Coordinates of C-alpha atoms and ligand atoms in Angstrom, one line a residue:
M1 CA -87.2 66.4 -16.0
V2 CA -84.0 67.1 -17.1
K3 CA -82.6 64.7 -20.1
L4 CA -79.2 63.4 -18.9
T5 CA -76.8 62.5 -21.6
Q6 CA -75.0 59.1 -21.8
T7 CA -72.0 60.3 -20.0
E8 CA -74.4 62.1 -17.2
E9 CA -76.1 58.6 -16.9
L10 CA -72.8 56.8 -16.7
L11 CA -71.5 59.1 -14.1
M12 CA -74.7 58.9 -11.9
T13 CA -73.9 55.2 -11.7
K14 CA -70.6 55.5 -10.1
T15 CA -69.0 56.0 -6.7
A16 CA -66.8 59.0 -6.4
D17 CA -63.4 56.9 -6.5
Q18 CA -64.9 55.0 -9.5
I19 CA -65.2 58.5 -11.1
L20 CA -62.0 60.4 -9.8
N21 CA -60.0 57.1 -10.6
N22 CA -61.1 57.0 -14.1
P23 CA -59.1 58.9 -16.5
F24 CA -61.7 58.9 -19.3
L25 CA -64.3 60.4 -16.6
N26 CA -62.1 62.5 -14.4
K27 CA -62.2 66.4 -14.5
G28 CA -60.3 66.7 -11.0
T29 CA -60.5 70.1 -9.7
A30 CA -62.6 71.3 -12.5
F31 CA -65.5 69.2 -11.4
T32 CA -67.8 72.4 -10.6
K33 CA -69.9 72.8 -7.5
A34 CA -73.0 71.3 -8.9
E35 CA -71.3 68.4 -10.5
R36 CA -69.9 67.6 -7.0
Q37 CA -73.3 67.8 -5.5
A38 CA -74.9 65.5 -8.2
L39 CA -72.1 62.9 -8.5
G40 CA -71.1 62.4 -4.7
L41 CA -68.0 64.4 -5.1
T42 CA -68.6 66.8 -2.7
G43 CA -65.6 67.1 -0.2
T44 CA -63.6 64.7 -2.4
L45 CA -61.7 67.7 -3.8
P46 CA -60.1 70.7 -2.7
S47 CA -62.8 73.3 -2.6
Q48 CA -61.3 75.8 -5.5
V49 CA -62.8 75.1 -8.7
Q50 CA -60.5 75.6 -11.4
T51 CA -61.0 75.6 -15.6
I52 CA -59.3 73.3 -17.7
E53 CA -56.8 76.3 -18.6
E54 CA -55.7 77.0 -14.8
Q55 CA -55.1 72.9 -14.4
T56 CA -53.0 73.3 -17.8
T57 CA -50.7 76.2 -16.5
Q58 CA -50.3 74.4 -13.2
A59 CA -49.6 71.1 -15.3
Y60 CA -47.0 72.5 -17.5
A61 CA -45.3 74.4 -15.0
Q62 CA -44.9 71.0 -13.1
F63 CA -43.5 69.5 -16.5
Q64 CA -40.9 72.0 -16.9
S65 CA -39.8 71.3 -13.4
K66 CA -38.7 67.9 -14.1
P67 CA -34.8 67.8 -14.7
T68 CA -34.6 65.0 -17.6
R69 CA -36.6 64.0 -20.5
L70 CA -37.5 60.6 -18.7
E71 CA -38.8 62.6 -15.7
K72 CA -40.7 64.8 -17.8
R73 CA -42.2 61.6 -19.4
I74 CA -43.2 60.0 -16.1
F75 CA -45.0 63.3 -15.1
L76 CA -46.8 63.1 -18.3
M77 CA -47.7 59.4 -18.4
N78 CA -49.1 60.3 -14.7
L79 CA -51.2 62.9 -15.8
F80 CA -52.4 60.7 -18.9
N81 CA -53.4 57.9 -16.3
E82 CA -55.4 60.5 -14.1
N83 CA -57.1 62.8 -16.5
R84 CA -57.2 62.0 -20.5
T85 CA -58.9 65.4 -21.2
L86 CA -56.6 67.5 -19.3
F87 CA -53.5 65.4 -20.8
Y88 CA -54.5 66.1 -24.3
H89 CA -55.5 69.6 -23.6
L90 CA -52.0 70.3 -22.3
M91 CA -50.4 68.0 -25.3
D92 CA -52.3 70.2 -27.7
Q93 CA -50.4 73.2 -26.8
H94 CA -47.0 71.4 -27.0
V95 CA -47.2 68.8 -29.6
V96 CA -43.6 69.3 -30.8
E97 CA -42.1 69.4 -27.4
F98 CA -44.2 66.3 -26.0
M99 CA -43.8 64.0 -29.2
P100 CA -40.3 63.1 -28.8
I101 CA -41.2 62.4 -25.0
V102 CA -44.2 60.5 -25.2
Y103 CA -43.0 58.9 -28.3
D104 CA -39.9 58.3 -30.2
P105 CA -37.1 58.7 -28.9
V106 CA -37.8 58.7 -25.0
V107 CA -40.3 55.8 -25.2
A108 CA -37.1 53.7 -25.9
D109 CA -35.6 54.6 -22.5
S110 CA -38.9 53.8 -20.9
I111 CA -39.3 50.5 -22.7
E112 CA -35.6 49.5 -21.4
Q113 CA -36.8 50.6 -18.2
Y114 CA -40.4 49.3 -18.1
N115 CA -40.1 46.8 -15.3
E116 CA -38.3 49.4 -12.8
L117 CA -40.5 52.3 -13.9
F118 CA -44.0 50.2 -13.6
L119 CA -46.8 52.1 -11.9
D120 CA -49.7 51.7 -14.0
P121 CA -50.9 49.2 -17.0
Q122 CA -52.5 52.3 -18.6
N123 CA -55.8 50.4 -19.7
A124 CA -53.6 48.0 -21.9
A125 CA -54.7 44.6 -22.5
F126 CA -51.9 42.0 -21.9
V127 CA -52.5 38.6 -24.0
S128 CA -50.5 35.8 -23.5
V129 CA -49.2 33.1 -25.6
D130 CA -49.4 30.9 -22.5
A131 CA -53.3 31.5 -22.0
P132 CA -54.9 31.7 -25.4
E133 CA -58.3 30.7 -23.5
D134 CA -58.2 34.1 -21.9
I135 CA -57.6 36.1 -25.0
E136 CA -61.0 37.0 -25.1
A137 CA -61.7 37.9 -21.6
T138 CA -58.3 39.9 -21.7
L139 CA -59.6 42.2 -24.6
K140 CA -62.8 42.5 -23.1
N141 CA -61.4 43.2 -19.7
A142 CA -59.1 46.1 -20.7
A143 CA -62.0 47.6 -22.8
T144 CA -64.2 48.0 -19.8
G145 CA -67.2 48.3 -22.0
R146 CA -65.7 51.1 -24.0
D147 CA -66.6 51.1 -27.8
I148 CA -63.0 50.4 -29.4
R149 CA -62.6 51.9 -32.5
L150 CA -58.6 51.4 -32.7
V151 CA -56.2 49.0 -31.6
V152 CA -52.6 49.1 -31.7
V153 CA -51.0 45.7 -31.1
T154 CA -47.1 44.7 -30.5
D155 CA -45.5 41.3 -29.7
A156 CA -42.3 43.9 -29.1
E157 CA -39.9 41.6 -31.0
G158 CA -38.8 44.3 -33.0
I159 CA -38.7 47.6 -30.9
L160 CA -37.6 50.2 -32.8
G161 CA -34.3 49.1 -33.7
M162 CA -33.7 47.8 -30.4
G163 CA -35.0 44.4 -31.0
D164 CA -36.8 42.1 -28.4
W165 CA -38.4 43.9 -25.6
G166 CA -41.0 41.5 -24.3
V167 CA -43.9 42.7 -22.3
N168 CA -42.1 46.5 -22.0
G169 CA -42.9 46.7 -25.6
V170 CA -46.3 47.7 -24.6
D171 CA -45.2 51.1 -24.3
I172 CA -44.9 51.7 -28.2
A173 CA -48.4 50.6 -28.2
V174 CA -49.9 53.5 -25.8
G175 CA -47.1 56.0 -27.2
K176 CA -48.2 55.2 -30.8
L177 CA -51.9 55.8 -29.6
M178 CA -51.2 59.0 -27.8
V179 CA -50.2 60.4 -31.6
Y180 CA -53.3 59.1 -33.1
T181 CA -55.3 61.4 -30.4
A182 CA -52.7 64.4 -30.4
A183 CA -52.3 64.5 -34.2
A184 CA -55.7 63.4 -35.5
G185 CA -58.3 63.4 -32.8
I186 CA -59.1 60.0 -32.1
D187 CA -61.0 59.8 -29.1
P188 CA -58.9 58.4 -26.6
S189 CA -61.7 56.3 -24.7
Q190 CA -62.1 54.4 -28.2
V191 CA -58.4 53.2 -28.2
L192 CA -56.9 49.8 -26.8
P193 CA -53.2 49.1 -26.8
V194 CA -52.0 45.5 -26.7
S195 CA -49.2 43.6 -25.9
I196 CA -49.2 40.2 -27.2
D197 CA -46.4 38.4 -24.7
A198 CA -45.0 35.6 -26.6
G199 CA -42.0 35.3 -24.4
T200 CA -38.9 36.8 -25.1
N201 CA -35.1 36.1 -26.3
N202 CA -33.8 39.1 -24.4
Q203 CA -31.8 37.2 -22.1
K204 CA -31.3 40.6 -19.7
L205 CA -35.1 40.4 -19.2
L206 CA -35.3 36.8 -18.4
D207 CA -32.5 37.1 -15.9
D208 CA -34.3 40.3 -14.2
P209 CA -35.8 39.4 -11.2
L210 CA -38.2 42.3 -11.7
Y211 CA -39.4 41.2 -15.3
L212 CA -43.2 41.4 -15.5
G213 CA -43.6 39.3 -18.5
N214 CA -43.8 35.5 -19.4
R215 CA -40.5 34.2 -18.3
H216 CA -39.5 31.9 -21.1
K217 CA -38.0 32.0 -24.6
R218 CA -40.1 33.7 -27.5
I219 CA -42.4 31.1 -29.0
Y220 CA -42.7 30.8 -32.8
G221 CA -44.4 28.8 -35.2
D222 CA -47.9 27.1 -35.4
R223 CA -48.5 27.9 -31.7
Y224 CA -47.7 31.6 -32.1
Y225 CA -49.7 31.9 -35.1
E226 CA -52.5 30.3 -33.3
T227 CA -52.2 33.0 -30.8
I228 CA -52.5 35.6 -33.4
D229 CA -55.4 34.2 -34.8
K230 CA -57.7 33.9 -31.9
F231 CA -56.5 37.6 -31.1
V232 CA -57.7 38.7 -34.3
A233 CA -60.9 36.6 -34.0
A234 CA -61.6 37.7 -30.7
E235 CA -60.7 41.4 -31.5
Q236 CA -63.0 41.4 -34.4
K237 CA -65.8 39.7 -32.3
L238 CA -65.5 42.5 -29.6
F239 CA -64.9 45.3 -31.8
P240 CA -66.3 45.1 -35.1
D241 CA -65.8 48.4 -36.1
S242 CA -62.1 48.7 -35.1
L243 CA -59.1 49.5 -37.2
L244 CA -56.0 47.0 -36.3
H245 CA -52.6 48.4 -36.3
W246 CA -49.5 46.1 -36.1
E247 CA -46.4 47.7 -34.7
D248 CA -42.7 46.4 -34.2
F249 CA -43.3 42.9 -35.1
G250 CA -40.2 40.7 -35.8
R251 CA -39.2 40.5 -39.3
S252 CA -39.7 36.9 -40.0
N253 CA -43.7 37.6 -38.7
A254 CA -44.7 41.1 -39.9
Q255 CA -45.2 40.7 -43.4
V256 CA -46.7 37.0 -42.7
I257 CA -49.2 38.2 -40.5
L258 CA -50.1 41.5 -42.8
D259 CA -50.5 39.2 -45.8
Q260 CA -52.9 37.0 -43.7
Y261 CA -55.3 39.8 -42.8
K262 CA -54.6 42.8 -45.0
D263 CA -57.5 41.8 -47.6
K264 CA -60.1 40.3 -44.8
I265 CA -60.4 43.3 -42.0
A266 CA -59.5 46.9 -41.6
T267 CA -55.9 46.6 -40.9
F268 CA -52.3 47.8 -41.8
N269 CA -48.7 47.3 -40.3
D270 CA -47.2 50.7 -39.5
D271 CA -43.6 49.4 -40.0
I272 CA -44.2 48.2 -43.4
Q273 CA -47.0 50.4 -44.8
G274 CA -46.9 53.4 -42.6
T275 CA -43.3 54.0 -43.1
G276 CA -43.5 53.2 -46.9
M277 CA -46.0 55.8 -47.0
V278 CA -43.9 58.7 -45.3
V279 CA -40.6 57.7 -46.8
L280 CA -42.4 58.0 -50.4
A281 CA -44.0 61.3 -49.5
G282 CA -40.5 62.6 -48.5
I283 CA -39.1 61.4 -51.9
L284 CA -41.8 63.2 -53.6
G285 CA -41.0 66.2 -51.4
A286 CA -37.6 66.2 -52.3
L287 CA -38.0 65.5 -56.2
N288 CA -40.3 68.8 -55.9
I289 CA -37.2 70.6 -54.7
S290 CA -34.6 69.0 -56.9
K291 CA -37.4 69.1 -60.0
E292 CA -36.1 65.5 -60.7
S293 CA -38.4 62.6 -62.1
I294 CA -38.8 59.7 -59.9
K295 CA -38.2 57.4 -63.0
D296 CA -34.6 58.5 -63.2
Q297 CA -34.1 57.5 -59.3
K298 CA -31.6 54.7 -58.4
I299 CA -32.8 53.6 -54.6
L300 CA -30.7 51.9 -52.2
S301 CA -32.4 50.4 -49.4
F302 CA -29.7 49.9 -46.5
G303 CA -31.3 47.4 -44.1
A304 CA -33.9 45.5 -46.4
G305 CA -36.1 44.4 -43.5
T306 CA -39.7 44.9 -42.5
A307 CA -39.3 48.7 -43.2
G308 CA -36.9 48.6 -45.7
M309 CA -38.8 46.4 -48.0
G310 CA -42.4 48.1 -47.0
I311 CA -40.4 51.5 -48.2
A312 CA -39.6 49.4 -51.6
S313 CA -42.9 48.0 -52.5
Q314 CA -44.4 51.5 -52.1
I315 CA -41.6 53.0 -54.3
M316 CA -42.2 50.3 -56.6
D317 CA -46.2 50.9 -56.7
E318 CA -45.3 54.4 -57.3
L319 CA -43.2 53.5 -60.6
M320 CA -45.3 51.3 -61.8
Q321 CA -48.3 54.0 -61.5
A322 CA -45.8 56.3 -63.6
G323 CA -46.0 53.8 -66.4
L324 CA -43.4 51.1 -65.9
T325 CA -43.7 47.5 -65.8
E326 CA -42.9 45.9 -62.9
A327 CA -39.5 44.6 -64.4
E328 CA -38.6 48.0 -65.6
A329 CA -39.1 49.3 -61.8
K330 CA -37.5 46.7 -60.4
Q331 CA -34.3 47.8 -62.2
H332 CA -34.6 51.1 -60.0
F333 CA -33.9 49.0 -56.7
Y334 CA -30.9 48.0 -54.8
A335 CA -31.3 46.0 -51.5
V336 CA -28.5 45.9 -49.1
D337 CA -28.5 43.8 -46.1
K338 CA -26.3 41.9 -43.6
Q339 CA -25.0 39.8 -46.9
G340 CA -24.3 43.1 -48.9
L341 CA -26.3 43.8 -52.2
L342 CA -28.9 41.0 -52.5
F343 CA -28.9 38.7 -55.4
D344 CA -31.4 36.5 -56.5
D345 CA -29.0 33.6 -55.6
T346 CA -28.1 35.3 -52.2
E347 CA -28.7 33.0 -49.1
D348 CA -31.3 33.4 -46.6
L349 CA -33.7 36.0 -48.5
T350 CA -37.0 36.8 -46.8
P351 CA -39.9 36.5 -49.1
A352 CA -39.8 40.5 -49.0
Q353 CA -36.5 40.7 -50.3
K354 CA -37.0 38.5 -53.3
A355 CA -39.0 41.2 -55.4
F356 CA -35.8 43.5 -55.2
T357 CA -33.0 41.2 -56.0
R358 CA -30.3 42.0 -58.5
Q359 CA -28.4 39.5 -61.0
R360 CA -24.8 38.9 -60.3
S361 CA -24.2 39.3 -64.2
E362 CA -25.1 42.9 -63.8
F363 CA -21.5 43.7 -62.0
S364 CA -18.0 42.9 -63.1
N365 CA -17.2 42.5 -59.1
A366 CA -20.3 40.9 -57.7
D367 CA -18.4 39.3 -55.2
E368 CA -17.1 42.1 -53.7
L369 CA -20.2 43.9 -53.4
T370 CA -20.6 42.8 -49.6
N371 CA -20.7 46.1 -47.8
L372 CA -22.3 49.5 -48.2
E373 CA -19.2 51.2 -49.7
A374 CA -18.5 49.0 -52.4
V375 CA -22.3 48.8 -53.4
V376 CA -22.5 52.7 -53.4
K377 CA -19.4 52.9 -55.7
A378 CA -20.7 50.4 -58.0
V379 CA -24.3 51.7 -58.2
H380 CA -24.1 55.5 -57.9
P381 CA -27.5 55.7 -56.0
T382 CA -29.7 58.7 -56.1
V383 CA -31.7 58.2 -52.8
M384 CA -30.3 56.0 -50.0
I385 CA -32.6 55.1 -47.5
G386 CA -31.5 53.7 -43.8
T387 CA -33.5 51.1 -41.9
S388 CA -30.4 48.9 -41.1
T389 CA -30.5 49.5 -37.1
Q390 CA -26.6 50.2 -37.5
P391 CA -25.6 53.5 -36.3
G392 CA -23.0 55.7 -38.2
T393 CA -22.9 53.4 -41.3
F394 CA -23.7 56.4 -43.5
T395 CA -20.0 57.5 -43.1
E396 CA -18.8 60.6 -44.7
S397 CA -16.5 58.6 -47.5
I398 CA -19.9 56.7 -48.3
I399 CA -21.7 59.9 -48.5
K400 CA -19.1 61.7 -50.6
E401 CA -18.8 59.1 -53.0
M402 CA -22.7 59.2 -53.4
A403 CA -22.7 62.8 -53.7
A404 CA -20.0 63.0 -56.5
H405 CA -22.6 61.0 -58.8
T406 CA -25.7 63.2 -58.4
D407 CA -26.7 66.6 -57.9
R408 CA -29.3 66.6 -54.9
P409 CA -28.7 63.3 -53.2
I410 CA -31.7 61.8 -51.3
I411 CA -30.4 60.4 -47.8
F412 CA -32.9 59.4 -45.3
P413 CA -31.1 57.7 -41.8
L414 CA -34.2 56.6 -40.5
S415 CA -33.2 53.9 -37.6
N416 CA -34.4 54.9 -34.3
P417 CA -33.9 55.7 -31.7
T418 CA -31.5 58.2 -32.0
K419 CA -28.4 56.3 -30.7
L420 CA -29.1 54.0 -34.0
A421 CA -29.3 56.7 -36.6
E422 CA -27.2 55.9 -39.8
A423 CA -26.1 59.4 -39.8
K424 CA -26.6 62.9 -38.2
A425 CA -28.4 65.5 -40.5
E426 CA -25.9 68.2 -40.0
D427 CA -23.1 66.0 -41.1
L428 CA -25.0 65.0 -44.4
I429 CA -25.5 68.7 -45.2
K430 CA -22.0 69.3 -44.5
W431 CA -20.5 66.4 -46.2
T432 CA -22.4 67.1 -49.5
D433 CA -21.8 70.9 -49.3
G434 CA -25.6 71.6 -48.5
R435 CA -26.9 69.5 -51.9
A436 CA -28.3 66.7 -49.7
L437 CA -32.0 66.3 -49.3
V438 CA -32.4 64.7 -45.8
A439 CA -34.9 62.9 -43.5
T440 CA -34.3 61.6 -40.4
G441 CA -36.4 58.9 -37.9
I442 CA -36.3 61.4 -35.1
P443 CA -36.8 64.9 -34.8
A444 CA -33.8 66.9 -36.1
D445 CA -32.7 70.6 -35.2
D446 CA -32.7 73.0 -38.1
V447 CA -29.1 72.8 -39.8
E448 CA -27.3 76.2 -40.4
Y449 CA -24.8 75.7 -43.3
K450 CA -23.2 78.6 -45.4
G451 CA -25.9 81.1 -44.6
V452 CA -28.8 78.7 -45.1
T453 CA -31.3 77.4 -42.6
Y454 CA -31.8 73.7 -43.8
Q455 CA -34.9 72.6 -42.4
I456 CA -35.1 68.7 -41.6
G457 CA -38.3 66.9 -42.3
Q458 CA -38.8 63.8 -39.4
G459 CA -39.2 60.7 -41.9
N460 CA -41.2 58.6 -39.1
N461 CA -44.5 56.8 -39.9
A462 CA -46.2 59.0 -37.3
L463 CA -46.2 61.8 -39.8
M464 CA -49.1 59.6 -41.6
Y465 CA -50.3 56.8 -39.7
P466 CA -52.4 59.0 -37.5
G467 CA -54.4 60.5 -40.7
L468 CA -54.6 57.1 -42.2
G469 CA -56.0 55.6 -39.5
F470 CA -58.5 58.3 -39.0
G471 CA -59.6 58.3 -42.3
L472 CA -59.8 54.7 -42.3
I473 CA -62.1 54.4 -39.1
A474 CA -64.0 57.7 -40.0
S475 CA -65.1 56.3 -43.5
T476 CA -66.0 52.8 -41.8
A477 CA -63.4 51.1 -44.4
K478 CA -63.6 47.6 -44.7
V479 CA -59.7 47.1 -46.0
L480 CA -57.0 49.3 -47.0
N481 CA -55.7 48.9 -50.3
A482 CA -52.9 50.2 -52.6
E483 CA -55.1 53.0 -54.0
T484 CA -55.8 54.3 -50.8
L485 CA -52.3 54.0 -49.5
S486 CA -51.1 55.9 -52.8
A487 CA -53.7 58.7 -52.3
A488 CA -52.2 59.2 -48.7
C489 CA -48.6 59.3 -50.0
H490 CA -49.6 62.2 -52.5
A491 CA -51.7 64.0 -49.7
L492 CA -49.0 65.6 -48.0
G493 CA -47.6 67.6 -51.3
G494 CA -47.9 71.3 -51.6
I495 CA -47.5 71.9 -48.0
V496 CA -44.0 72.7 -47.8
D497 CA -42.9 75.8 -49.7
T498 CA -40.3 74.5 -51.9
S499 CA -39.0 77.7 -53.3
K500 CA -37.2 78.5 -50.0
P501 CA -33.4 77.4 -49.8
G502 CA -33.2 74.7 -47.2
A503 CA -36.7 73.6 -47.4
A504 CA -37.5 70.5 -45.9
V505 CA -38.9 67.4 -47.8
L506 CA -41.8 66.9 -45.3
P507 CA -43.9 69.3 -43.6
P508 CA -42.9 70.2 -40.0
V509 CA -44.5 68.1 -36.9
S510 CA -46.0 71.8 -35.6
K511 CA -48.4 71.3 -38.6
I512 CA -49.1 67.7 -37.6
T513 CA -52.7 68.4 -36.7
E514 CA -53.7 70.1 -40.3
F515 CA -52.0 67.7 -42.1
S516 CA -53.4 64.9 -40.3
Q517 CA -56.8 66.3 -41.0
T518 CA -56.2 66.6 -44.7
L519 CA -54.7 63.1 -44.9
A520 CA -57.9 61.8 -43.2
E521 CA -60.1 63.4 -45.7
V522 CA -58.1 62.3 -48.6
V523 CA -58.4 58.5 -47.1
A524 CA -61.9 58.6 -46.6
Q525 CA -62.7 60.1 -50.0
S526 CA -60.5 57.3 -51.4
V527 CA -62.4 54.9 -49.3
I528 CA -65.7 56.0 -50.3
D529 CA -64.8 56.5 -54.0
Q530 CA -64.0 52.7 -54.1
K531 CA -67.2 51.8 -52.3
L532 CA -65.1 50.3 -49.4
N533 CA -67.2 51.8 -46.5
K534 CA -69.5 49.7 -44.4
E535 CA -71.9 52.6 -43.6
P536 CA -73.2 55.1 -46.1
I537 CA -71.3 58.2 -46.0
T538 CA -72.3 61.3 -48.1
S539 CA -69.2 63.4 -47.3
A540 CA -65.9 62.5 -46.1
K541 CA -65.2 65.9 -45.0
Q542 CA -68.1 65.6 -42.8
A543 CA -67.4 62.3 -41.5
V544 CA -64.1 63.3 -40.4
A545 CA -65.4 66.4 -38.8
D546 CA -67.9 64.6 -37.3
M547 CA -65.4 62.1 -35.4
K548 CA -63.0 64.3 -34.4
W549 CA -62.5 64.3 -30.6
V550 CA -61.8 67.6 -28.8
P551 CA -59.8 67.7 -25.2
E552 CA -62.4 69.6 -23.5
Y553 CA -64.4 68.8 -20.5
K554 CA -68.2 67.6 -21.4
Ligands
NAD1 N1 -38.5 56.2 -39.0 C1 -39.5 55.4 -39.2 O1 -40.5 55.9 -39.6 C2 -39.3 53.9 -39.2 C3 -40.2 53.2 -39.3 C4 -40.0 51.8 -39.3 C5 -38.6 51.3 -38.5 N2 -37.7 52.1 -38.4 C6 -36.3 51.7 -38.0 O2 -35.7 51.1 -39.2 C7 -35.1 50.1 -38.4 C8 -35.3 48.9 -38.7 O3 -36.6 48.6 -38.2 P1 -37.3 47.1 -39.0 O4 -38.9 47.1 -38.4 O5 -37.4 47.3 -40.6 O6 -36.5 46.1 -38.7 P2 -36.0 44.5 -39.2 O7 -35.5 43.9 -38.2 O8 -37.3 43.9 -39.7 O9 -35.0 45.2 -40.3 C9 -33.7 45.6 -39.9 C10 -32.9 44.9 -41.2 O10 -31.5 45.5 -41.2 C11 -30.7 44.5 -41.5 N3 -29.4 44.7 -40.8 C12 -28.8 44.4 -39.5 N4 -27.6 44.8 -39.4 C13 -27.2 45.2 -40.6 C14 -26.0 45.5 -41.3 N5 -24.9 45.6 -40.4 N6 -25.8 45.9 -42.6 C15 -26.9 45.8 -43.3 N7 -28.3 45.2 -42.9 C16 -28.2 44.9 -41.5 C17 -31.1 43.4 -40.8 O11 -31.0 42.1 -41.3 C18 -32.5 43.7 -41.2 O12 -33.2 42.8 -42.6 C19 -35.1 50.1 -36.9 O13 -34.1 51.2 -36.5 C20 -36.4 51.2 -36.7 O14 -36.4 52.0 -35.7 C21 -37.9 53.6 -38.7
LMR2 O1 -41.6 54.2 -33.7 C1 -41.0 54.8 -34.5 O2 -40.6 56.2 -34.1 C2 -41.2 54.8 -35.7 C3 -41.2 53.2 -36.4 O3 -42.3 52.6 -35.9 C4 -40.1 52.4 -35.8 O4 -40.3 51.3 -35.4 O5 -39.1 52.9 -35.6
MN3 MN1 -42.1 50.7 -35.2

């Protein structure tokens, strides 16, 4: 008697449509004649049996035939909904081309049009603040008995830089998970996107008869936090070996939620910690090129919100590891928000901002420091990070003023999507006569300037969170701590050839699968070294290799 694998046993219990309509089981025209006989699929497909390569060729031709990036995205999502293996087999061959479409920036267009474009819930879980009693059933139903090892959850209050998008924001969770699998090899049957629908303050959605979410204002305070608590309790009960990734929560909740859980479960906030990692990695890459020391940098955060303060705290940690006291390190930061430069007596400071305020007495013109240009003139920053959601705010005069006081200005306009970026890479290169060390939130083309080809690193947390998450899951991490985060930030070093003129500050997305694996191994090793692994693990490298999913039919 031939021993069936678990998958084969599972398949034997299903009817034809349960197999063909299950994207985790479906192979489409690649089901062989024998499989079709054994699984009751005979006659349910055209007779020609195709290889996955033939299917991939056909799918890519279809993708190319779509006229716009949004149409291309809709096709890819339909393929994803039909057959995960084929989708990722195709994406593996076109990661650089597909990332901007399944993820940032085109995901922004699909979020804005979610209700008009809705076709399929894509195996997401839709938690509602109005039905806390349904939370456990919601997660259980959406998981369909699968062994969930990774959850990306959003309440969509701060989608990219576009603000509150209610239930539409579930697309960001789906997109983030697609990058996890494409970059690091997370098994797509082991992930769960989750929307926490707490209502929305987006009046356009509330007035839209097509809106599919809870049609009321966003809920805040105790009732909201009770829903979050119930969600985390149910998530941990149902998926005890999972990593919980928080995404695009609002500025008043993101850090509060992270602080509530970060020491208790395996979890992280991508906008805070994922972005902190990629920006520190980018700054370290820039300093590798300029040969300057991080201890000599003056860092201006423009947009001192969830990401801005997450970045500042990761750099603060680095400065203290370099031997500075907290008080000494604090002298390197200038946080600028709507009020201008943040002082210790500025009104409406968030808890995270308070760690990075300055004294008015340090400046003769403190009361004038209410806009970015005035602050740049007063401070002469050497590093300027844009997480402000305010497009075009890194103006030519501001950039030239900055570049007049430092040889290699480090300038990262990170606001997403494209329309919100503080500056374009080519302008920054031009305005600084090729001296700027640039990273942008969305992919940027090479910049040709005075005979040098400048490669622009993508300062996006997608370069780090897949390797981080994979390493945490593979090592069965109990928690993520500062030591592991720091190890991850340093893992990307040495990949870029900094001797080349125009070298990028971060490795190219074309190498994301390689460096995500390196990251995962470094993270797993850090977890094991600190004895933070739940299961006994002898080799971090082997644990990562054993867990890697490959998009081939079983
Ligand atoms: N590249 C990346 O990997 C990455 C990661 C996270 C966030 N981001 C981007 O950063 C931006 C902010 O994201 P977030 O999650 O921190 O949002 P957030 O709402 O928490 O922070 C935005 C901050 O900008 C401030 N701001 C708004 N208008 C301003 C102005 N005119 N002048 C100065 N400050 C102003 C807000 O007060 C707030 O503090 C978004 O565009 C997001 O897409 C990029
Ligand atoms: O989603 C992205 O592209 C990065 C980041 O998480 C953001 O919110 O902008
Ligand atoms: Mn985000």
